[in-house]
Tab-separated table of C-alpha atoms in Angstrom:
chain	number	residue	atom	x	y	z
H	1	MET	CA	6.349	17.481	-70.203
H	2	SER	CA	8.086	20.180	-68.246
H	3	HIS	CA	8.267	19.503	-64.501
H	4	VAL	CA	7.843	22.424	-62.093
H	5	VAL	CA	8.582	21.941	-58.390
H	6	ILE	CA	7.184	24.558	-56.004
H	7	ILE	CA	8.739	24.696	-52.547
H	8	GLY	CA	6.343	26.142	-49.956
H	9	CYS	CA	2.598	25.783	-49.640
H	10	GLY	CA	1.376	28.941	-48.016
H	11	VAL	CA	-1.109	31.052	-49.938
H	12	VAL	CA	1.568	32.121	-52.472
H	13	GLY	CA	2.806	28.601	-53.254
H	14	ALA	CA	-0.759	27.288	-53.471
H	15	ALA	CA	-1.829	30.138	-55.790
H	16	ILE	CA	1.147	29.451	-58.083
H	17	ALA	CA	0.336	25.720	-58.126
H	18	TYR	CA	-3.280	26.413	-59.078
H	19	GLU	CA	-2.463	28.973	-61.812
H	20	LEU	CA	0.167	26.648	-63.299
H	21	SER	CA	-2.311	23.740	-63.201
H	22	LEU	CA	-4.379	25.649	-65.780
H	23	VAL	CA	-1.422	25.546	-68.231
H	24	LYS	CA	-1.269	22.581	-70.616
H	25	GLY	CA	1.912	20.542	-70.683
H	26	LEU	CA	3.181	21.089	-67.139
H	27	LYS	CA	3.777	18.496	-64.469
H	28	ILE	CA	3.640	20.207	-61.061
H	29	THR	CA	4.802	19.061	-57.633
H	30	VAL	CA	4.496	21.105	-54.424
H	31	CYS	CA	6.656	20.279	-51.396
H	32	ASP	CA	6.365	21.681	-47.898
H	33	ARG	CA	7.822	20.537	-44.606
H	34	GLN	CA	4.460	21.139	-42.916
H	35	PRO	CA	0.754	21.063	-43.935
H	36	PRO	CA	-0.623	23.954	-46.049
H	37	ALA	CA	-1.283	27.442	-44.645
H	38	GLN	CA	0.670	26.831	-41.435
H	39	ALA	CA	3.122	29.724	-41.309
H	40	SER	CA	2.429	33.386	-42.098
H	41	THR	CA	-0.686	32.498	-44.152
H	42	GLY	CA	-2.369	31.022	-41.083
H	43	ALA	CA	-1.679	34.192	-39.128
H	44	ALA	CA	-2.924	36.655	-41.760
H	45	LEU	CA	-6.228	38.551	-41.540
H	46	GLY	CA	-6.744	38.573	-45.312
H	47	VAL	CA	-7.527	42.288	-45.632
H	48	LEU	CA	-6.951	43.044	-49.329
H	49	MET	CA	-6.020	46.709	-49.527
H	50	GLY	CA	-5.844	47.498	-53.221
H	51	ALA	CA	-7.672	50.657	-54.271
H	52	ILE	CA	-7.351	52.140	-50.766
H	53	SER	CA	-3.559	51.716	-50.749
H	54	GLN	CA	-1.322	54.684	-51.478
H	55	LYS	CA	0.392	52.859	-54.342
H	56	ILE	CA	-0.689	54.540	-57.562
H	57	LYS	CA	1.754	53.511	-60.258
H	58	GLY	CA	4.450	51.066	-61.262
H	59	LYS	CA	4.698	47.417	-60.323
H	60	ALA	CA	3.410	47.885	-56.771
H	61	TRP	CA	0.051	49.189	-58.003
H	62	GLN	CA	-0.090	46.882	-61.037
H	63	MET	CA	0.216	43.786	-58.843
H	64	ARG	CA	-2.422	45.012	-56.416
H	65	GLN	CA	-4.837	45.785	-59.240
H	66	THR	CA	-4.221	42.423	-60.958
H	67	SER	CA	-4.826	40.545	-57.695
H	68	ILE	CA	-8.006	42.377	-56.688
H	69	GLN	CA	-9.433	41.779	-60.182
H	70	ARG	CA	-8.392	38.108	-60.199
H	71	TYR	CA	-10.041	37.449	-56.812
H	72	GLU	CA	-13.449	38.314	-58.293
H	73	THR	CA	-13.193	35.383	-60.717
H	74	LEU	CA	-10.941	33.133	-58.617
H	75	ILE	CA	-13.259	32.684	-55.632
H	76	PRO	CA	-16.347	31.516	-57.592
H	77	GLU	CA	-14.011	29.344	-59.725
H	78	LEU	CA	-12.524	27.623	-56.659
H	79	GLU	CA	-15.895	27.240	-54.935
H	80	ALA	CA	-17.371	25.589	-58.047
H	81	LEU	CA	-14.382	23.246	-58.419
H	82	THR	CA	-14.087	22.185	-54.787
H	83	GLY	CA	-17.580	22.623	-53.364
H	84	ARG	CA	-15.953	24.551	-50.497
H	85	LYS	CA	-17.305	27.837	-49.222
H	86	ILE	CA	-14.540	30.439	-48.994
H	87	PRO	CA	-15.459	33.333	-46.664
H	88	PHE	CA	-15.001	36.373	-48.941
H	89	ASN	CA	-16.231	39.750	-47.692
H	90	ARG	CA	-17.395	41.795	-50.686
H	91	GLN	CA	-18.531	44.774	-48.584
H	92	GLY	CA	-15.325	46.706	-49.005
H	93	ILE	CA	-12.850	48.313	-46.632
H	94	LEU	CA	-13.551	51.359	-44.483
H	95	MET	CA	-10.508	53.332	-43.358
H	96	LEU	CA	-11.030	55.610	-40.365
H	97	LEU	CA	-9.289	58.992	-40.437
H	98	SER	CA	-8.096	60.909	-37.394
H	99	ASP	CA	-6.420	63.760	-39.217
H	100	SER	CA	-8.561	66.208	-41.177
H	101	SER	CA	-5.751	68.648	-41.936
H	102	LEU	CA	-5.944	70.264	-45.346
H	103	GLU	CA	-2.808	68.444	-46.424
H	104	VAL	CA	-4.132	64.996	-45.521
H	105	MET	CA	-7.589	65.569	-47.000
H	106	SER	CA	-6.234	66.924	-50.267
H	107	ALA	CA	-3.988	63.842	-50.551
H	108	TRP	CA	-7.080	61.627	-50.171
H	109	GLU	CA	-9.025	63.739	-52.672
H	110	LYS	CA	-6.169	63.330	-55.118
H	111	LEU	CA	-6.177	59.558	-54.594
H	112	VAL	CA	-9.951	59.492	-55.236
H	113	GLU	CA	-9.315	61.220	-58.585
H	114	VAL	CA	-6.444	58.911	-59.530
H	115	ARG	CA	-8.501	55.824	-58.709
H	116	HIS	CA	-11.440	57.195	-60.687
H	117	SER	CA	-9.185	57.596	-63.726
H	118	GLN	CA	-8.027	53.990	-63.217
H	119	GLY	CA	-11.617	52.740	-63.056
H	120	TRP	CA	-11.884	52.300	-59.274
H	121	THR	CA	-14.183	53.935	-56.740
H	122	LEU	CA	-13.183	55.554	-53.462
H	123	GLU	CA	-15.490	57.674	-51.304
H	124	ILE	CA	-14.591	60.214	-48.618
H	125	TRP	CA	-17.121	60.245	-45.786
H	126	ASP	CA	-17.599	63.003	-43.225
H	127	THR	CA	-18.421	62.181	-39.595
H	128	ALA	CA	-22.183	62.555	-40.156
H	129	LYS	CA	-22.183	59.987	-42.962
H	130	LEU	CA	-19.921	57.663	-40.970
H	131	GLN	CA	-22.212	57.917	-37.926
H	132	ASN	CA	-25.246	57.231	-40.074
H	133	ILE	CA	-23.851	54.192	-41.912
H	134	CYS	CA	-21.591	52.726	-39.204
H	135	PRO	CA	-23.076	53.750	-35.839
H	136	GLN	CA	-20.751	51.285	-34.063
H	137	ILE	CA	-17.854	53.694	-34.677
H	138	ASN	CA	-17.846	56.127	-31.797
H	139	ASN	CA	-14.710	58.126	-31.100
H	140	GLU	CA	-14.428	61.908	-31.128
H	141	LYS	CA	-10.917	61.705	-32.584
H	142	ILE	CA	-12.305	60.178	-35.803
H	143	THR	CA	-12.711	62.971	-38.335
H	144	GLY	CA	-14.178	60.939	-41.186
H	145	ALA	CA	-13.411	57.887	-43.294
H	146	VAL	CA	-12.463	56.658	-46.726
H	147	TYR	CA	-14.603	53.850	-48.117
H	148	SER	CA	-13.284	51.485	-50.784
H	149	PRO	CA	-16.208	49.375	-52.070
H	150	GLN	CA	-14.084	47.251	-54.432
H	151	ASP	CA	-11.481	46.109	-51.922
H	152	ARG	CA	-12.069	42.821	-50.145
H	153	GLN	CA	-11.275	40.589	-47.186
H	154	ILE	CA	-10.806	36.839	-47.401
H	155	ASP	CA	-10.156	33.945	-45.031
H	156	PRO	CA	-6.523	33.078	-45.929
H	157	THR	CA	-6.611	29.494	-44.620
H	158	ALA	CA	-9.884	28.598	-46.362
H	159	LEU	CA	-8.514	30.150	-49.562
H	160	THR	CA	-5.244	28.202	-49.385
H	161	LEU	CA	-6.967	24.869	-48.717
H	162	ALA	CA	-9.320	25.488	-51.661
H	163	LEU	CA	-6.365	26.355	-53.937
H	164	VAL	CA	-4.653	23.106	-52.890
H	165	GLU	CA	-7.773	21.015	-53.495
H	166	ALA	CA	-8.484	22.647	-56.877
H	167	ALA	CA	-4.847	22.198	-57.952
H	168	GLN	CA	-5.006	18.530	-56.884
H	169	GLN	CA	-8.113	18.057	-59.013
H	170	ASN	CA	-6.124	19.529	-61.914
H	171	GLY	CA	-3.366	16.945	-61.422
H	172	VAL	CA	-0.892	18.717	-59.127
H	173	THR	CA	0.995	16.471	-56.671
H	174	PHE	CA	1.401	17.757	-53.102
H	175	LYS	CA	4.014	16.338	-50.739
H	176	PHE	CA	3.745	17.510	-47.146
H	177	GLY	CA	6.316	16.668	-44.492
H	178	VAL	CA	9.101	16.889	-47.081
H	179	THR	CA	12.132	19.065	-46.334
H	180	VAL	CA	14.750	20.169	-48.837
H	181	LEU	CA	18.131	19.089	-47.460
H	182	ASP	CA	20.641	20.198	-50.045
H	183	ALA	CA	21.370	21.271	-53.585
H	184	PRO	CA	24.094	19.415	-55.479
H	185	THR	CA	26.923	21.806	-56.289
H	186	SER	CA	27.029	22.603	-59.954
H	187	THR	CA	28.963	25.039	-62.068
H	188	SER	CA	26.146	25.531	-64.544
H	189	GLU	CA	23.269	28.012	-64.335
H	190	PHE	CA	20.840	25.121	-64.469
H	191	CYS	CA	19.849	23.301	-61.299
H	192	ASN	CA	18.148	20.040	-62.201
H	193	GLN	CA	17.706	18.479	-58.804
H	194	LEU	CA	17.422	18.999	-55.051
H	195	GLU	CA	18.055	16.550	-52.207
H	196	THR	CA	15.001	16.111	-49.975
H	197	THR	CA	14.031	13.910	-47.034
H	198	GLU	CA	12.227	11.791	-49.676
H	199	GLY	CA	15.293	11.457	-51.895
H	200	LYS	CA	16.330	13.367	-54.996
H	201	ILE	CA	13.733	15.477	-56.749
H	202	THR	CA	14.439	16.370	-60.382
H	203	ALA	CA	12.750	19.220	-62.242
H	204	ASP	CA	13.029	21.700	-65.110
H	205	TRP	CA	11.935	24.582	-62.876
H	206	PHE	CA	12.107	25.200	-59.146
H	207	VAL	CA	9.940	27.899	-57.589
H	208	ILE	CA	10.916	28.986	-54.067
H	209	ALA	CA	7.782	30.223	-52.299
H	210	ALA	CA	8.851	29.266	-48.811
H	211	GLY	CA	8.566	32.590	-46.979
H	212	LEU	CA	11.060	32.536	-44.107
H	213	GLY	CA	12.204	29.088	-45.258
H	214	SER	CA	13.554	30.708	-48.425
H	215	THR	CA	16.679	32.024	-46.673
H	216	PRO	CA	18.183	28.644	-45.626
H	217	LEU	CA	17.123	27.207	-48.987
H	218	THR	CA	18.862	29.902	-51.031
H	219	ALA	CA	21.905	29.543	-48.763
H	220	LYS	CA	22.210	25.908	-49.940
H	221	LEU	CA	22.351	27.327	-53.477
H	222	ASN	CA	25.049	29.830	-52.408
H	223	GLN	CA	22.760	32.788	-53.151
H	224	ILE	CA	21.373	33.971	-49.832
H	225	ILE	CA	18.143	35.921	-50.073
H	226	ASP	CA	17.947	37.512	-46.634
H	227	ILE	CA	14.410	37.371	-45.271
H	228	ARG	CA	13.758	38.290	-41.658
H	229	PRO	CA	10.786	37.482	-39.429
H	230	VAL	CA	8.298	40.084	-38.205
H	231	LEU	CA	5.754	38.764	-35.709
H	232	GLY	CA	2.053	39.526	-35.986
H	233	GLN	CA	-0.500	38.734	-33.283
H	234	ALA	CA	-4.276	38.825	-33.621
H	235	LEU	CA	-7.360	37.853	-31.656
H	236	GLN	CA	-10.849	36.624	-32.341
H	237	MET	CA	-13.556	38.310	-30.288
H	238	ARG	CA	-17.187	37.358	-29.869
H	239	VAL	CA	-19.739	40.144	-29.620
H	240	GLY	CA	-22.589	37.731	-30.284
H	241	HIS	CA	-24.316	39.988	-32.798
H	242	PRO	CA	-23.185	42.140	-35.735
H	243	LEU	CA	-21.845	45.573	-34.804
H	244	GLY	CA	-23.826	48.435	-36.344
H	245	ASN	CA	-25.890	47.631	-39.422
H	246	PRO	CA	-26.087	43.829	-39.880
H	247	ASP	CA	-26.428	44.322	-43.647
H	248	PHE	CA	-23.257	46.413	-43.918
H	249	GLN	CA	-20.219	44.714	-42.427
H	250	PRO	CA	-17.052	45.943	-44.172
H	251	ALA	CA	-13.561	45.352	-42.854
H	252	ILE	CA	-12.738	48.447	-40.785
H	253	THR	CA	-9.199	49.728	-40.412
H	254	GLY	CA	-7.657	52.683	-38.632
H	255	ASN	CA	-4.186	53.473	-37.337
H	256	ASP	CA	-3.048	50.075	-38.706
H	257	VAL	CA	-5.600	48.185	-36.579
H	258	HIS	CA	-8.097	45.992	-38.430
H	259	ILE	CA	-11.578	45.028	-37.222
H	260	VAL	CA	-12.694	42.200	-39.477
H	261	PRO	CA	-16.191	40.670	-39.346
H	262	VAL	CA	-16.030	36.900	-39.738
H	263	GLY	CA	-19.722	36.088	-39.251
H	264	GLY	CA	-21.829	34.946	-36.313
H	265	GLY	CA	-21.077	38.105	-34.346
H	266	ASP	CA	-17.346	37.275	-34.298
H	267	TYR	CA	-14.565	39.683	-35.238
H	268	TRP	CA	-10.869	39.288	-35.899
H	269	ILE	CA	-8.797	42.103	-34.416
H	270	GLY	CA	-5.204	42.679	-35.400
H	271	ALA	CA	-2.452	42.769	-36.036
H	272	THR	CA	0.676	43.707	-34.169
H	273	VAL	CA	3.992	44.380	-35.932
H	274	GLU	CA	6.850	43.045	-33.794
H	275	PHE	CA	10.502	43.004	-34.836
H	276	PRO	CA	13.145	40.693	-33.367
H	277	SER	CA	15.287	42.420	-30.725
H	278	ASN	CA	18.199	39.973	-30.763
H	279	GLY	CA	18.681	37.189	-33.277
H	280	ASP	CA	15.517	35.855	-34.864
H	281	GLU	CA	13.581	35.035	-31.707
H	282	ILE	CA	10.404	37.086	-31.193
H	283	PRO	CA	8.358	36.115	-28.148
H	284	PRO	CA	4.804	37.502	-28.603
H	285	ASN	CA	4.429	40.726	-26.621
H	286	GLN	CA	1.172	40.607	-24.616
H	287	GLU	CA	1.167	44.362	-24.040
H	288	LEU	CA	1.275	45.066	-27.780
H	289	LEU	CA	-1.646	42.719	-28.404
H	290	GLU	CA	-3.574	44.394	-25.590
H	291	SER	CA	-2.874	47.821	-27.114
H	292	VAL	CA	-4.313	46.623	-30.443
H	293	ARG	CA	-7.436	45.409	-28.604
H	294	GLU	CA	-7.703	48.757	-26.779
H	295	GLN	CA	-7.342	50.656	-30.053
H	296	ALA	CA	-10.157	48.579	-31.562
H	297	ILE	CA	-12.348	49.286	-28.510
H	298	ALA	CA	-11.554	53.008	-28.793
H	299	PHE	CA	-12.925	52.957	-32.352
H	300	CYS	CA	-15.813	50.665	-31.521
H	301	PRO	CA	-16.762	50.812	-27.803
H	302	GLU	CA	-19.112	47.788	-28.022
H	303	LEU	CA	-16.034	45.567	-28.374
H	304	ALA	CA	-15.269	46.278	-24.700
H	305	THR	CA	-17.830	43.670	-23.625
H	306	ALA	CA	-16.762	41.089	-26.240
H	307	SER	CA	-15.163	37.859	-25.072
H	308	ILE	CA	-11.815	36.741	-26.471
H	309	LEU	CA	-12.244	33.368	-28.173
H	310	ARG	CA	-8.629	32.859	-29.187
H	311	THR	CA	-5.378	34.651	-29.892
H	312	TRP	CA	-2.831	33.603	-32.444
H	313	SER	CA	0.407	34.780	-33.975
H	314	GLY	CA	2.648	34.133	-36.932
H	315	LEU	CA	5.902	35.303	-38.467
H	316	ARG	CA	5.794	37.347	-41.654
H	317	PRO	CA	8.668	37.196	-44.134
H	318	ARG	CA	10.248	40.611	-44.655
H	319	PRO	CA	13.148	40.991	-47.122
H	320	GLU	CA	16.166	42.737	-45.614
H	321	GLY	CA	17.432	45.811	-47.451
H	322	ARG	CA	15.100	45.519	-50.432
H	323	PRO	CA	11.400	46.058	-51.117
H	324	ALA	CA	8.861	43.266	-50.629
H	325	PRO	CA	8.064	40.953	-52.351
H	326	VAL	CA	11.023	39.195	-54.010
H	327	ILE	CA	9.856	37.830	-57.367
H	328	GLY	CA	12.170	36.785	-60.193
H	329	LYS	CA	15.098	34.518	-61.016
H	330	LEU	CA	17.512	33.520	-58.279
H	331	PRO	CA	20.814	35.169	-59.262
H	332	GLY	CA	23.138	32.674	-60.928
H	333	PHE	CA	20.366	30.310	-62.026
H	334	SER	CA	18.207	30.272	-65.151
H	335	ASN	CA	15.539	27.901	-63.804
H	336	ILE	CA	15.115	28.774	-60.116
H	337	LEU	CA	12.405	31.362	-59.531
H	338	LEU	CA	11.721	33.279	-56.317
H	339	ALA	CA	8.218	34.142	-55.148
H	340	THR	CA	8.807	35.036	-51.554
H	341	GLY	CA	9.267	37.756	-48.937
H	342	HIS	CA	5.754	39.210	-49.301
H	343	TYR	CA	5.887	40.613	-45.753
H	344	ARG	CA	2.321	41.758	-44.932
H	345	ASN	CA	0.887	41.379	-48.442
H	346	GLY	CA	1.128	37.675	-49.200
H	347	VAL	CA	-2.618	37.112	-49.405
H	348	LEU	CA	-3.194	40.346	-51.306
H	349	LEU	CA	-0.483	39.694	-53.895
H	350	ALA	CA	-0.769	35.894	-54.266
H	351	PRO	CA	-2.807	35.961	-57.532
H	352	ALA	CA	-0.538	38.534	-59.205
H	353	THR	CA	2.553	36.632	-58.037
H	354	ALA	CA	1.138	33.434	-59.552
H	355	TYR	CA	0.527	35.233	-62.871
H	356	THR	CA	4.080	36.597	-62.892
H	357	ILE	CA	5.638	33.180	-62.254
H	358	ARG	CA	3.389	31.571	-64.873
H	359	GLU	CA	4.474	34.154	-67.464
H	360	MET	CA	8.165	33.602	-66.639
H	361	ILE	CA	7.805	29.858	-67.185
H	362	ILE	CA	5.657	30.125	-70.322
H	363	SER	CA	7.863	32.790	-71.948
H	364	GLN	CA	10.884	30.473	-71.656
H	365	GLY	CA	8.991	27.772	-73.507
H	366	ILE	CA	7.485	24.922	-71.530
H	367	GLY	CA	10.621	22.792	-71.974
H	368	GLY	CA	12.574	25.034	-69.582
């Protein structure tokens, strides 16, 4: 049996573990220095922007499309296996527009056509239609909206925990509280073991899905993949009742601010994008979080009276000097795979990333 060790158990690592658990003839171990979904996964809002994204061709679009399609089968699959309920909003994403210039509108119309040819639906709404369907949106600067009925929003933590439980049921071993300490120096392209706080761990394949933890890990292998932190803050607000039509509660986004219904009259609002000013330290900026809240209120005035239940933040892994994510072999090694640096699209791209890694392992023959 071929042994695969996955390092990192955010949504990406967990998705890889689950997809690989469906392959016969693999022994799979997942290690993380903390419990699952603690780092950037726990901070994410889970807004899955596929069809509504501007990516229309190449790998960037292919991965989005693969993931959005996989989620439709993955969620019922995981719920049946684990008996867990995974909050999954199937009411689409509504993007508010504040620029109705000819140039902007024709770009959207073109995207609608492209998506149609790819088998996806996008709708352009004027202000009258927006007012009629989503009366909670009230801002004279809004000139219309684009509605994507096939895009989704998911609770990233619930998803990750379900992936872990389903993978466990399929025989995957999870080791939490285990840190990789070192990699034995070797002249060959094949790394067969890593030193951890639990002793040596030997494998045919290593998959690095450790987000920001990938940089120190690759440094131990003398192949630094430079991934930098970008802070995101969000808040949960309680209105106490659904905004607008209770039967139509899509995720709403505008000017990079998301208003995400999470049930019970609660909404997640986010998220900031904060870069480190010196070194890697990023103290959360209260003013930026407040400006996100104010932007949400400007779109949806009823949020002004909502109470703030909690605020949270997390660091997202952004690759330096190259596009996100970083998926493929670690240079210099034939059996170390990278699945990291997803920046703001870890939840969105987790299923497609898992497929890609699975294909890389299978195509080499299970024996590594």
